[in-house]
Coordinates of C-alpha atoms and ligand atoms in Angstrom, one line a residue:
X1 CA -5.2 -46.4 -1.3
X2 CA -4.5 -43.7 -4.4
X3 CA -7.5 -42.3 -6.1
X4 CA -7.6 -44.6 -9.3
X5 CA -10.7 -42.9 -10.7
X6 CA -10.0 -41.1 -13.7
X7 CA -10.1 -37.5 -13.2
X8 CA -13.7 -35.6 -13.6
X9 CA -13.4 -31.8 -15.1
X10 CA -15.1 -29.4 -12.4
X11 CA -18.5 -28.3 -13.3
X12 CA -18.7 -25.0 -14.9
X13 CA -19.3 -21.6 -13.2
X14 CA -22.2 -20.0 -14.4
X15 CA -22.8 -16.5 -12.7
X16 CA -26.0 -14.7 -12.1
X17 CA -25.7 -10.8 -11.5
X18 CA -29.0 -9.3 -10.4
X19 CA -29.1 -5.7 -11.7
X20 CA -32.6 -5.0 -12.4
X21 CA -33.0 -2.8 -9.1
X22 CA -34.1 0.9 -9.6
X23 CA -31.6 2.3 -6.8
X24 CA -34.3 5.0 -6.0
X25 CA -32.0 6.4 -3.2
X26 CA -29.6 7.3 -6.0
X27 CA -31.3 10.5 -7.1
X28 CA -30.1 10.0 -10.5
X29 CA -31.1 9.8 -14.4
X30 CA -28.5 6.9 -14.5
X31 CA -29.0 2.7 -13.6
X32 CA -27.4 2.1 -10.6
X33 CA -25.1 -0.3 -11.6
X34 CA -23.6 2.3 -14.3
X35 CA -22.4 4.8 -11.3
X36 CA -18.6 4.5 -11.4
X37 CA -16.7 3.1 -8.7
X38 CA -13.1 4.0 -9.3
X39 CA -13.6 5.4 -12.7
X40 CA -15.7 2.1 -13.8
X41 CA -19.4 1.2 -12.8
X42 CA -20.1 -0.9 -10.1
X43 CA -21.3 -3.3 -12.7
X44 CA -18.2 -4.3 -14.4
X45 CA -16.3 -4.4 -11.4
X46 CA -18.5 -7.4 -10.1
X47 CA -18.0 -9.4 -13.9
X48 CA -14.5 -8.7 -13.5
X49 CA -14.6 -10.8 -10.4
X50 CA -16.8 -13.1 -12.2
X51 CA -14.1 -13.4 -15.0
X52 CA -12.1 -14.1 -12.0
X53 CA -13.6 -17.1 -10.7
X54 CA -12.9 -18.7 -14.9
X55 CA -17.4 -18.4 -15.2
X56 CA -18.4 -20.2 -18.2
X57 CA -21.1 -18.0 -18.3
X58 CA -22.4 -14.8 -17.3
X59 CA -25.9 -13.6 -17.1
X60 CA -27.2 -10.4 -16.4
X61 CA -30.9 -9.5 -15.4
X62 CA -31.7 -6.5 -16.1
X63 CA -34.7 -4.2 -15.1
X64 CA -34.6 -0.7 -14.5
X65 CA -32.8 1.1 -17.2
X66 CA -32.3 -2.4 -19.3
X67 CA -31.6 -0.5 -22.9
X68 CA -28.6 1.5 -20.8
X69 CA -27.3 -1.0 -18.9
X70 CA -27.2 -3.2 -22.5
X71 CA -25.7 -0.5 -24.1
X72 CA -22.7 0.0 -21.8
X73 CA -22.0 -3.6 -22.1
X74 CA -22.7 -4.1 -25.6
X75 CA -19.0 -5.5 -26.3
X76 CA -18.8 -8.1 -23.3
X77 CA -19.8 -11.7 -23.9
X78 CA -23.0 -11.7 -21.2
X79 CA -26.2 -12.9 -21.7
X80 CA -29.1 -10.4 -20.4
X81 CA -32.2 -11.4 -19.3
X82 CA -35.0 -8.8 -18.3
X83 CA -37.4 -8.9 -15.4
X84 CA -40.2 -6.6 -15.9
X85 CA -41.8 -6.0 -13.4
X86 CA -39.3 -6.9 -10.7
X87 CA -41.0 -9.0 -8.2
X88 CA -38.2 -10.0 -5.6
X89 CA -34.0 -11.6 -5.9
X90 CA -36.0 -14.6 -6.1
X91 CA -38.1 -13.1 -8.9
X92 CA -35.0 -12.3 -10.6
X93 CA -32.8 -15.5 -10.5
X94 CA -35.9 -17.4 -11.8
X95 CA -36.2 -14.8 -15.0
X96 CA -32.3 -16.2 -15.4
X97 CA -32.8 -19.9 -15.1
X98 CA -33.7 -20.3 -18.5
X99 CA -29.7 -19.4 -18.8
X100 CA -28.1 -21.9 -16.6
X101 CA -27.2 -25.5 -16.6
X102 CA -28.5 -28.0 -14.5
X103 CA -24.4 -29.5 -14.2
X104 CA -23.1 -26.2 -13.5
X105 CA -22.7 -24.4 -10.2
X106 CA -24.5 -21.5 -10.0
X107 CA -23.4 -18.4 -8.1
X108 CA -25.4 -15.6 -7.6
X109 CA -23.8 -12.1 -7.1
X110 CA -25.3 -8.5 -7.0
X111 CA -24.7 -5.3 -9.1
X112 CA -24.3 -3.5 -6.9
X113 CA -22.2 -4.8 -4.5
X114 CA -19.0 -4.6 -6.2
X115 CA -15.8 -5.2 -3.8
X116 CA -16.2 -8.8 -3.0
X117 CA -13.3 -10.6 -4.0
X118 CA -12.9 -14.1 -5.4
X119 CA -10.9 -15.7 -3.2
X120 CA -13.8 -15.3 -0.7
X121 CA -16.4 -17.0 -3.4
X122 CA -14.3 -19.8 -3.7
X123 CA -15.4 -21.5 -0.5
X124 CA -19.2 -21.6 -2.0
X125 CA -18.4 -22.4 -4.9
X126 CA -16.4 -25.8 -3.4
X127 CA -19.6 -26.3 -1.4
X128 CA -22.2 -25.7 -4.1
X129 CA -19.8 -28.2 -6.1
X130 CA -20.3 -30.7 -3.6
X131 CA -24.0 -30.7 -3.6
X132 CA -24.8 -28.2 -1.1
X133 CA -26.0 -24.6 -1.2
X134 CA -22.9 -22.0 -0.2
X135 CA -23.8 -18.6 1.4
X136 CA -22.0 -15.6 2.2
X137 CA -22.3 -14.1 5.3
X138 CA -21.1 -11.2 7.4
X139 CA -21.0 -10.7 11.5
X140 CA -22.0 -6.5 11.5
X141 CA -22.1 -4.4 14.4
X142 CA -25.4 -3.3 13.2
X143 CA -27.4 -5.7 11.2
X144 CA -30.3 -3.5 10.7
X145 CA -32.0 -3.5 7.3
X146 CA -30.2 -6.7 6.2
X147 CA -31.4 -11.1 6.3
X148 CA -30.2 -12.3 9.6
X149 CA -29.0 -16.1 9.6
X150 CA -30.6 -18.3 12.2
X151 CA -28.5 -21.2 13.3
X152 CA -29.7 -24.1 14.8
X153 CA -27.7 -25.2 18.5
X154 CA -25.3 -26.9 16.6
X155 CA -24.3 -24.1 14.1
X156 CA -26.3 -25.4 11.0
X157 CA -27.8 -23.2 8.9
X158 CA -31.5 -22.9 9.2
X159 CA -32.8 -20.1 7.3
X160 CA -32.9 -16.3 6.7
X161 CA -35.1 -13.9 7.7
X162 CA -35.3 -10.5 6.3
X163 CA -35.6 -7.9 8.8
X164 CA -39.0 -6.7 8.2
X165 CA -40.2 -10.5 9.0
X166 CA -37.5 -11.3 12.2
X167 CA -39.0 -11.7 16.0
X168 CA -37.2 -9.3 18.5
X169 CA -35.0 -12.6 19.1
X170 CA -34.0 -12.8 15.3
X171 CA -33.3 -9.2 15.3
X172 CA -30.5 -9.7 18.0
X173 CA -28.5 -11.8 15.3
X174 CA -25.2 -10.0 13.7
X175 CA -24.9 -12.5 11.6
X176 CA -26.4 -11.5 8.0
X177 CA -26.9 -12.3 4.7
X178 CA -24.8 -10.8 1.8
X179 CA -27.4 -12.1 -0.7
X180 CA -25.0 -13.7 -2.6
X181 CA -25.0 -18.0 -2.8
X182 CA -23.8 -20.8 -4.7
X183 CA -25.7 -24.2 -5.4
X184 CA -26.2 -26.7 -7.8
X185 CA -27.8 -25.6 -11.1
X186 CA -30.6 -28.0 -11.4
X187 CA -31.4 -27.4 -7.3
X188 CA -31.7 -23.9 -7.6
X189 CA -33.6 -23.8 -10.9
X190 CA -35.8 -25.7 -8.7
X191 CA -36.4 -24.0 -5.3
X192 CA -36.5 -20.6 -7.6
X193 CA -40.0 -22.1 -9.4
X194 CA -41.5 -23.2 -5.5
X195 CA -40.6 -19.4 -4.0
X196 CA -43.9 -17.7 -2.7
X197 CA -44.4 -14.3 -1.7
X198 CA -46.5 -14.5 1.2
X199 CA -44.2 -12.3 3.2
X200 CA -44.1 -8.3 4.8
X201 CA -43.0 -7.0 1.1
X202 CA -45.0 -9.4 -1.1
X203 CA -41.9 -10.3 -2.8
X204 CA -40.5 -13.7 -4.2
X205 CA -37.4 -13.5 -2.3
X206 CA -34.4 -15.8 -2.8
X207 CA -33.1 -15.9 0.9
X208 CA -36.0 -18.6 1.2
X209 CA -33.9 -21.1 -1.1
X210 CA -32.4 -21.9 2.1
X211 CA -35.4 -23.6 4.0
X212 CA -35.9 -25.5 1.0
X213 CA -32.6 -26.6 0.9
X214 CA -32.9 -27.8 3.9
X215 CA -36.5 -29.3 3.6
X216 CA -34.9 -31.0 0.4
X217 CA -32.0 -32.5 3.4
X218 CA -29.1 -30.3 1.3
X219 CA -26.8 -29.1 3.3
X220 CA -26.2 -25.6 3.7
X221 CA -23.0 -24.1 4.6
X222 CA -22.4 -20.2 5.1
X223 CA -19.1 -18.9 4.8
X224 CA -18.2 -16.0 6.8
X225 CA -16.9 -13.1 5.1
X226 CA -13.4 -12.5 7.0
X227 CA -13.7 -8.4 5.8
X228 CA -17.0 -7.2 6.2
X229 CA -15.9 -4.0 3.6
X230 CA -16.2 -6.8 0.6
X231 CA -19.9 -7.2 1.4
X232 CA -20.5 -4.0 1.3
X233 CA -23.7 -3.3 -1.1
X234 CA -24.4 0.8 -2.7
X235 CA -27.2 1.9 -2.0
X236 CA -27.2 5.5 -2.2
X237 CA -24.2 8.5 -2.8
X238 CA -23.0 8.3 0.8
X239 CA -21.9 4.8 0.7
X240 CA -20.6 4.9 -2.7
X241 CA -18.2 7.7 -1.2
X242 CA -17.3 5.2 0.9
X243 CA -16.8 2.7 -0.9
X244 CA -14.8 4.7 -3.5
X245 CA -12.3 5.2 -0.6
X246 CA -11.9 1.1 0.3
X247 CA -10.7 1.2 -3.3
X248 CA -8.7 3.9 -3.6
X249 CA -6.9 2.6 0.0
X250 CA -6.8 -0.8 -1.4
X251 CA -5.1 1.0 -4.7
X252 CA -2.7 2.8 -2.2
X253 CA -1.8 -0.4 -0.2
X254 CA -0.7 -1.9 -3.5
X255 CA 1.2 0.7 -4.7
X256 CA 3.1 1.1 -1.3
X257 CA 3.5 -2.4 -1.0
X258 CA 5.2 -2.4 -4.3
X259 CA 7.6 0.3 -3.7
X260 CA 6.0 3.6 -4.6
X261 CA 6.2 6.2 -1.9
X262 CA 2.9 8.0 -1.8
X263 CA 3.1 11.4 0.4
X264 CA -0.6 10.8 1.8
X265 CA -2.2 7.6 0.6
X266 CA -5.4 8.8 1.5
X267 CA -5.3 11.6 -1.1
X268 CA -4.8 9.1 -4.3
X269 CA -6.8 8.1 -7.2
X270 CA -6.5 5.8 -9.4
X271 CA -9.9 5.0 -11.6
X272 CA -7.5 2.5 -14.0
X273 CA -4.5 0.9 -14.0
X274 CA -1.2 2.5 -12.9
X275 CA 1.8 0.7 -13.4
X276 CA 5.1 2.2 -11.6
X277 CA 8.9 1.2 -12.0
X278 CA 11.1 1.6 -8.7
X279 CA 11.3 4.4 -6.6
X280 CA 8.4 6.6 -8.0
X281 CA 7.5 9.6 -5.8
X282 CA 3.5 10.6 -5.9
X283 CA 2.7 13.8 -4.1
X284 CA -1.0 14.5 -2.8
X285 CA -3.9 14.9 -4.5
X286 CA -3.2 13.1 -7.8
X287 CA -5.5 11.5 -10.4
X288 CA -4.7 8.4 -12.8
X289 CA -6.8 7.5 -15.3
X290 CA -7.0 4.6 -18.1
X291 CA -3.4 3.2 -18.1
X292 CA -0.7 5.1 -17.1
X293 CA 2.9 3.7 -16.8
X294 CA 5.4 5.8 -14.5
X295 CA 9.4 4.7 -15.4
X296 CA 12.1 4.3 -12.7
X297 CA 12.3 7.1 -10.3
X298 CA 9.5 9.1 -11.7
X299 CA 8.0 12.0 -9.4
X300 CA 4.6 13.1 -9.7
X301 CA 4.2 16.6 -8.0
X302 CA 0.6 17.5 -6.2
X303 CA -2.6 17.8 -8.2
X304 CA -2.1 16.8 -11.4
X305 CA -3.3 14.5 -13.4
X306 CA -2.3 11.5 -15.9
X307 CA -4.8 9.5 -17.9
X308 CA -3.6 6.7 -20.6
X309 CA 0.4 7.9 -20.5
X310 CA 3.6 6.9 -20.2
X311 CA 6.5 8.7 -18.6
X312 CA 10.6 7.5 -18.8
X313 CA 12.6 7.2 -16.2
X314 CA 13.7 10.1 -14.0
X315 CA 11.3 12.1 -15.4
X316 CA 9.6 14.9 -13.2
X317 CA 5.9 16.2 -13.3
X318 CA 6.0 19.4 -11.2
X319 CA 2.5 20.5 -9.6
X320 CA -0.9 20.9 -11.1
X321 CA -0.1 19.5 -14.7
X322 CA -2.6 17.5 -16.6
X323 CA -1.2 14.7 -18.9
X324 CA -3.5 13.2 -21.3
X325 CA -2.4 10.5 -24.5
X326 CA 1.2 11.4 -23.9
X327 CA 4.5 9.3 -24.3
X328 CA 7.5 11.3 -22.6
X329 CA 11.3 9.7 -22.7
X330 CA 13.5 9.8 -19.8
X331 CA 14.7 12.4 -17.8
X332 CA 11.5 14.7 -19.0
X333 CA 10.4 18.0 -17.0
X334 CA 7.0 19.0 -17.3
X335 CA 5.3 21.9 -15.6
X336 CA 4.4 22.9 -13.1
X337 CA 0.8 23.8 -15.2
X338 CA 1.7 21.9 -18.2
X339 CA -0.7 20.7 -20.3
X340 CA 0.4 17.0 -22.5
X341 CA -3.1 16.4 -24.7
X342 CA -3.5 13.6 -27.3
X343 CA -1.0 12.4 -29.3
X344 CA 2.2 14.4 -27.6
X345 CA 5.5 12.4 -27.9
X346 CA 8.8 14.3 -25.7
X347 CA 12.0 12.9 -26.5
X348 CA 14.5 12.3 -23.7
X349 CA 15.5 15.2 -21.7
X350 CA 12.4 17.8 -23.2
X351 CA 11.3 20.6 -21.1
X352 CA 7.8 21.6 -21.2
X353 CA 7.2 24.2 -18.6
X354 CA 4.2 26.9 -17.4
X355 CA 0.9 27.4 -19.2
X356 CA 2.1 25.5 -22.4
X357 CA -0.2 23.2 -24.2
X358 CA 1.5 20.3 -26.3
X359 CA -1.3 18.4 -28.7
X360 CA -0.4 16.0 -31.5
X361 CA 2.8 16.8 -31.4
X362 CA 6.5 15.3 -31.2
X363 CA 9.7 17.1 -29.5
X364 CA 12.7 15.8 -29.8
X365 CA 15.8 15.2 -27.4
X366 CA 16.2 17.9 -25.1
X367 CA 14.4 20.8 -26.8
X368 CA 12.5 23.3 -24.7
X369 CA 9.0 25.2 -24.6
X370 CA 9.4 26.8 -21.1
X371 CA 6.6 28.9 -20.9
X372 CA 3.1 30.3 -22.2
X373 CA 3.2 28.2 -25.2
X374 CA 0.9 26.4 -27.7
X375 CA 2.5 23.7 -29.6
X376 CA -0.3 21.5 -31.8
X377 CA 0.3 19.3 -35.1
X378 CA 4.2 20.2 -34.8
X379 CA 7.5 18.1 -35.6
X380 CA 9.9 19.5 -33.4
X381 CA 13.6 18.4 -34.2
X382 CA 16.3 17.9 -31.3
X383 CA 17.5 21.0 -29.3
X384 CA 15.2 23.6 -30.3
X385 CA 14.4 26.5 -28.1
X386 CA 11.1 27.4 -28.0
X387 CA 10.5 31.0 -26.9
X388 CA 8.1 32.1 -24.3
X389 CA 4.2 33.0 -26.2
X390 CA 5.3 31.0 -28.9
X391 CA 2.0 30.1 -30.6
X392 CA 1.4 27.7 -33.9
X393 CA -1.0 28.7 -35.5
X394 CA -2.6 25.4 -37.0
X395 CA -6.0 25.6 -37.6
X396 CA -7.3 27.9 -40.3
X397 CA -10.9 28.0 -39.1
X398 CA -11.6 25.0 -41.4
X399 CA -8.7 22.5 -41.5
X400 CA -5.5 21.4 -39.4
X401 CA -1.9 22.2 -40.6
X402 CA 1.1 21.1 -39.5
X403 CA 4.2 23.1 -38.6
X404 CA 7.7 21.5 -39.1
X405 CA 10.9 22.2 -37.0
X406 CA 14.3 21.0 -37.5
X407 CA 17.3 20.9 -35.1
X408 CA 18.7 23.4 -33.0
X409 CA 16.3 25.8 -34.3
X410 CA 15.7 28.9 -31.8
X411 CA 12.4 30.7 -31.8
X412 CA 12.3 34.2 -30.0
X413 CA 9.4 34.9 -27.9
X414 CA 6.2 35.9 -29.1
X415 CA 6.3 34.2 -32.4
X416 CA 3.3 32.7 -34.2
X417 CA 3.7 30.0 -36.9
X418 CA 1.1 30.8 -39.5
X419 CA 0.6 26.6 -40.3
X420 CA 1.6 24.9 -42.6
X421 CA 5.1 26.2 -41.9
X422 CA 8.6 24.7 -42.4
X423 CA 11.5 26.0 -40.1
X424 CA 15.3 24.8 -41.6
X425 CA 17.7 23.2 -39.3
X426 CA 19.6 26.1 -37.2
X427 CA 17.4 28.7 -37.9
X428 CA 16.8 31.7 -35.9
X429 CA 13.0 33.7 -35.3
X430 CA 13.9 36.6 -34.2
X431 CA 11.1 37.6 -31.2
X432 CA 7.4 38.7 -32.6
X433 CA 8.0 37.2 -35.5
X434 CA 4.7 35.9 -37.5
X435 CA 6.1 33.6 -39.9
X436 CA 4.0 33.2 -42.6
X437 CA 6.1 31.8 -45.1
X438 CA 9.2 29.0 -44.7
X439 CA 12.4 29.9 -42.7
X440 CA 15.4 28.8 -44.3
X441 CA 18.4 26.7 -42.4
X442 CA 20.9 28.5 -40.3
X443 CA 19.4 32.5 -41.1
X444 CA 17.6 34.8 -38.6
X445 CA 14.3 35.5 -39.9
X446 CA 12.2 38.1 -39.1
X447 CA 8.8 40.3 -39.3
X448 CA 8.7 43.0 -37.4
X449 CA 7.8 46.5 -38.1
X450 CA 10.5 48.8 -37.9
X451 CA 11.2 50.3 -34.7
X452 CA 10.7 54.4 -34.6
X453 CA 11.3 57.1 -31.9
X454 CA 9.5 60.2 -32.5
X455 CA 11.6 63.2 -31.0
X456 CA 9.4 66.3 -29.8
X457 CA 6.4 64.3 -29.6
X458 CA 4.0 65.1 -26.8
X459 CA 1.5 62.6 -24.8
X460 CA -2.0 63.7 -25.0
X461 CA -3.7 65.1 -22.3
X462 CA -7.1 65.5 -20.5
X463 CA -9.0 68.6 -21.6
X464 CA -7.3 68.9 -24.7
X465 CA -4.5 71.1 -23.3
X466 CA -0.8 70.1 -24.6
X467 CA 1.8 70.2 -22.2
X468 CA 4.4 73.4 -21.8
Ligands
UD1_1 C1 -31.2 -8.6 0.0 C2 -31.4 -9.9 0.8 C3 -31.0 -9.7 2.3 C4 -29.6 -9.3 2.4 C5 -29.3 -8.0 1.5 C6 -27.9 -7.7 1.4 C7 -33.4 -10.9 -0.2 C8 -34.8 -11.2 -0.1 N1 -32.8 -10.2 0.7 O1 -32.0 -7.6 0.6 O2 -31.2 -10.9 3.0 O3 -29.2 -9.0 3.7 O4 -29.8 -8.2 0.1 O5 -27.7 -6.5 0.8 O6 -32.7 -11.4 -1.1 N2 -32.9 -7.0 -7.5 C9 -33.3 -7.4 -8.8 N3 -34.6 -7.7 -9.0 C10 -35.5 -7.6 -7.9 C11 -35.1 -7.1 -6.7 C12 -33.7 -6.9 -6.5 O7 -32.5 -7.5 -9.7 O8 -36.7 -7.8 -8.2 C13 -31.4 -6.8 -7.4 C14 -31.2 -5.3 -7.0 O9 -30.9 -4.6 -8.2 C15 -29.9 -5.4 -6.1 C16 -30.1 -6.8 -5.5 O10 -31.0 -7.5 -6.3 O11 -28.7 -5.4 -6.9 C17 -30.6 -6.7 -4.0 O12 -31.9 -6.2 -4.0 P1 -32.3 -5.3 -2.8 O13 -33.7 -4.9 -3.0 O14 -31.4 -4.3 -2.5 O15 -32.3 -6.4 -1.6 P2 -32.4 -6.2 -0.1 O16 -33.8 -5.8 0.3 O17 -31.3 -5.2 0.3
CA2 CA1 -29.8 -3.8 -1.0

């Protein structure tokens, strides 16, 4: 027979994120859901995978460090709550049922454990959507510290037991608790209000939702996590280390899988977004920040580092450069120690080699500044040849000035451009110039004392005594 009821729309996702713990074992000034995880904190990683799941809502309570953790996610559309003082996970999804509906599945996820991944959520999710409450659970080698799950003979769910409150029996169980569930709005709201806290750590704890589940005859089914790395919770530095490298391998398995040859993907960062054409080569040791978008063939030598940038095709980044708010064209060779700061736009084919700094600047097609150069709040025209020690000069102490260079200009070494400055198309510094004044098209200008040789003159020497 076909299903001739008219379609329902699913009930909404509201998602609780407890985040109100102290994370003592930190050692640190900051909430432990603001330590960053790949260059974000753990915090928005797990509403990311909220935002995932299409959650109506989002809820945050909040605890230790409430005004911070507020702060840092002033722009995002959450609702906080606070729990003060914080009295147990049960303690804290009650503070937050104020927030949810009764029609909506609820799913409760943690701050602080940030890799879980959607896809494994869905299955509670489709349980708490048919009535029951959805758990997550993980089979560890060693289950010490965490809620074990007692099953019944026939594999039902029975309870959890935290470990401070499991029999020697109980203790044997691999089986554990993630903490994180699914059920029924108005249900939960419920078993929340009966918790008690007549257990080893006083605490209202919400792992007891499941006996009343199943006192209430709700079915409760626990999904087992197939990677136990997801589950994974941070508690202090050592296993945020570690988590910080199942990232950054995950990062490298994408990359790899999309074509990018990495020399060592253990020794790759990325704490943002990097998006790579074909064929991009990425040597060891390399850091991506914010977004940063690598053309066709691109090669990334070892150590540097790119944060918010884009390079052209075919462009190379030899070793230990650090490119920061760039845009480079195609064909591009940068360092090795180059430095690209904010607001630097290379043309096609521009060379920016050794110990030169490029800031708010743009260089056009194929022009040059090889070595030991500053170049800040310049134009640079096509084809210009920028001597080694080159230096503009744009800052008076007071205000920024900008020094303008036209085509095929050629600038000797050693030259400063006293800012603002205007350099004609085809003109020629001659080396150690300091130009103070504009430099016409097409002449060599120069300042330079005048070179004399002083015939007969002696070198000085110790003791006063004059040689011969
Ligand atoms: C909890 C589970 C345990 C599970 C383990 C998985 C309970 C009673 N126990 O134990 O079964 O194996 O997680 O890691 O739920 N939090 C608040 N307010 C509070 C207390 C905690 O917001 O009053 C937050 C914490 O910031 C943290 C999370 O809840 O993000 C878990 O709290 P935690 O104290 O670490 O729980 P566990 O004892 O590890
Ligand atoms: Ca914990």
């Amino acid at each position: 027979m076909p299903d001739t009821r008219p379609p329902q729309a699913p009930a909404p996702v509201h998602v609780v994120v407890l985040a109100a713990g102290k994370g003592t074992r930190m050692q640190s000034a900051r909430p432990k859901v603001l330590q960053p995880l790949a260059g974000r904190a753990l915090l928005a990683h797990v509403l990311d995978t909220a935002a995932r799941l299409d959650a109506q809502r989002r809820i945050v309570v909040v605890g230790h460090g409430a005004g911070q953790v507020q702060a840092a996610f002033a722009d995002a559309a959450l609702h906080f709550c606070l729990q003060q003082p914080q009295l147990g996970t049960g303690h804290a999804v009650r503070q937050a049922a104020a927030w949810f509906d009764d029609d909506a599945v609820v799913l409760v996820l943690y701050g602080d454990v940030p890799l879980v991944r959607a896809a494994t959520l869905q299955p509670l999710l489709d349980a708490a959507r048919a009535g029951a409450l959805g758990l997550l659970s993980v089979e560890l080698d060693d289950p010490s510290g965490y809620g074990r799950i007692v099953r019944d003979a026939a594999g039902q769910v029975q309870r959890i037991v935290e470990h401070k409150d499991a029999s020697g029996a109980e203790r044997a169980i691999r089986e554990v608790n993630t903490g994180i569930l699914a059920a029924p709005g108005a249900q939960l709201r419920r078993w929340v209000a009966a918790l008690r806290d007549d257990n080893a750590q006083r605490e209202y704890y919400l792992t007891d939702v499941v006996a009343l589940a199943r006192a209430d005859g709700v079915a409760v089914h626990a999904s087992v996590a197939a990677r136990a790395d997801e589950t994974l919770g941070v508690n202090d530095r050592a296993q945020l280390a570690a988590l910080e490298r199942i990232v950054q391998r995950r990062n490298a398995d994408a990359q790899l899988a999309a074509g990018v040859t990495l020399a060592d993907p253990a020794r790759f960062d990325v704490r943002g977004e990097l998006r790579c054409g074909r064929d991009v080569f990425i040597d060891v040791g390399c850091v991506f920040e914010g977004v940063v978008e690598l053309g066709d063939g691109v090669v990334v030598g070892a150590h540097c580092v790119l944060r918010d940038c884009s390079l052209g095709a075919g462009t190379r980044v030899e070793a230990f450069s650090h490119v920061d708010g760039a845009r480079c064209g195609d064909d591009a060779r940068i360092g090795p120690y180059a430095r690209l700061r904010p607001g630097t736009e290379l043309a096609d084919a521009v060379h920016v080699g050794n110990f030169t700094e490029v800031k708010n600047s743009t260089l056009g097609h194929a022009s040059k500044a090889n070595h030991l150069s500053y170049v800040g709040d310049a134009t640079v025209g096509a084809r210009v040849n920028i001597g080694a020690g080159t230096i503009t000069c744009n800052y008076d102490g007071a205000h920024k000035h900008r020094t303008v260079i036209d085509d095929d200009v050629f600038i000797g070494s050693d030259t400063q451009l006293v800012a603002p400055v205007h350099v004609g198309a085809g003109a020629t510094l001659g080396a150690g110039t300091t130009l103070t004044r504009d430099a016409p098209a097409q002449q060599l200008t120069v300042s330079r004392a005048r070179q004399v040789s002083l015939a007969g003159w002696k070198r000085p020497r110790k003791g006063g005594q004059q040689e011969g």
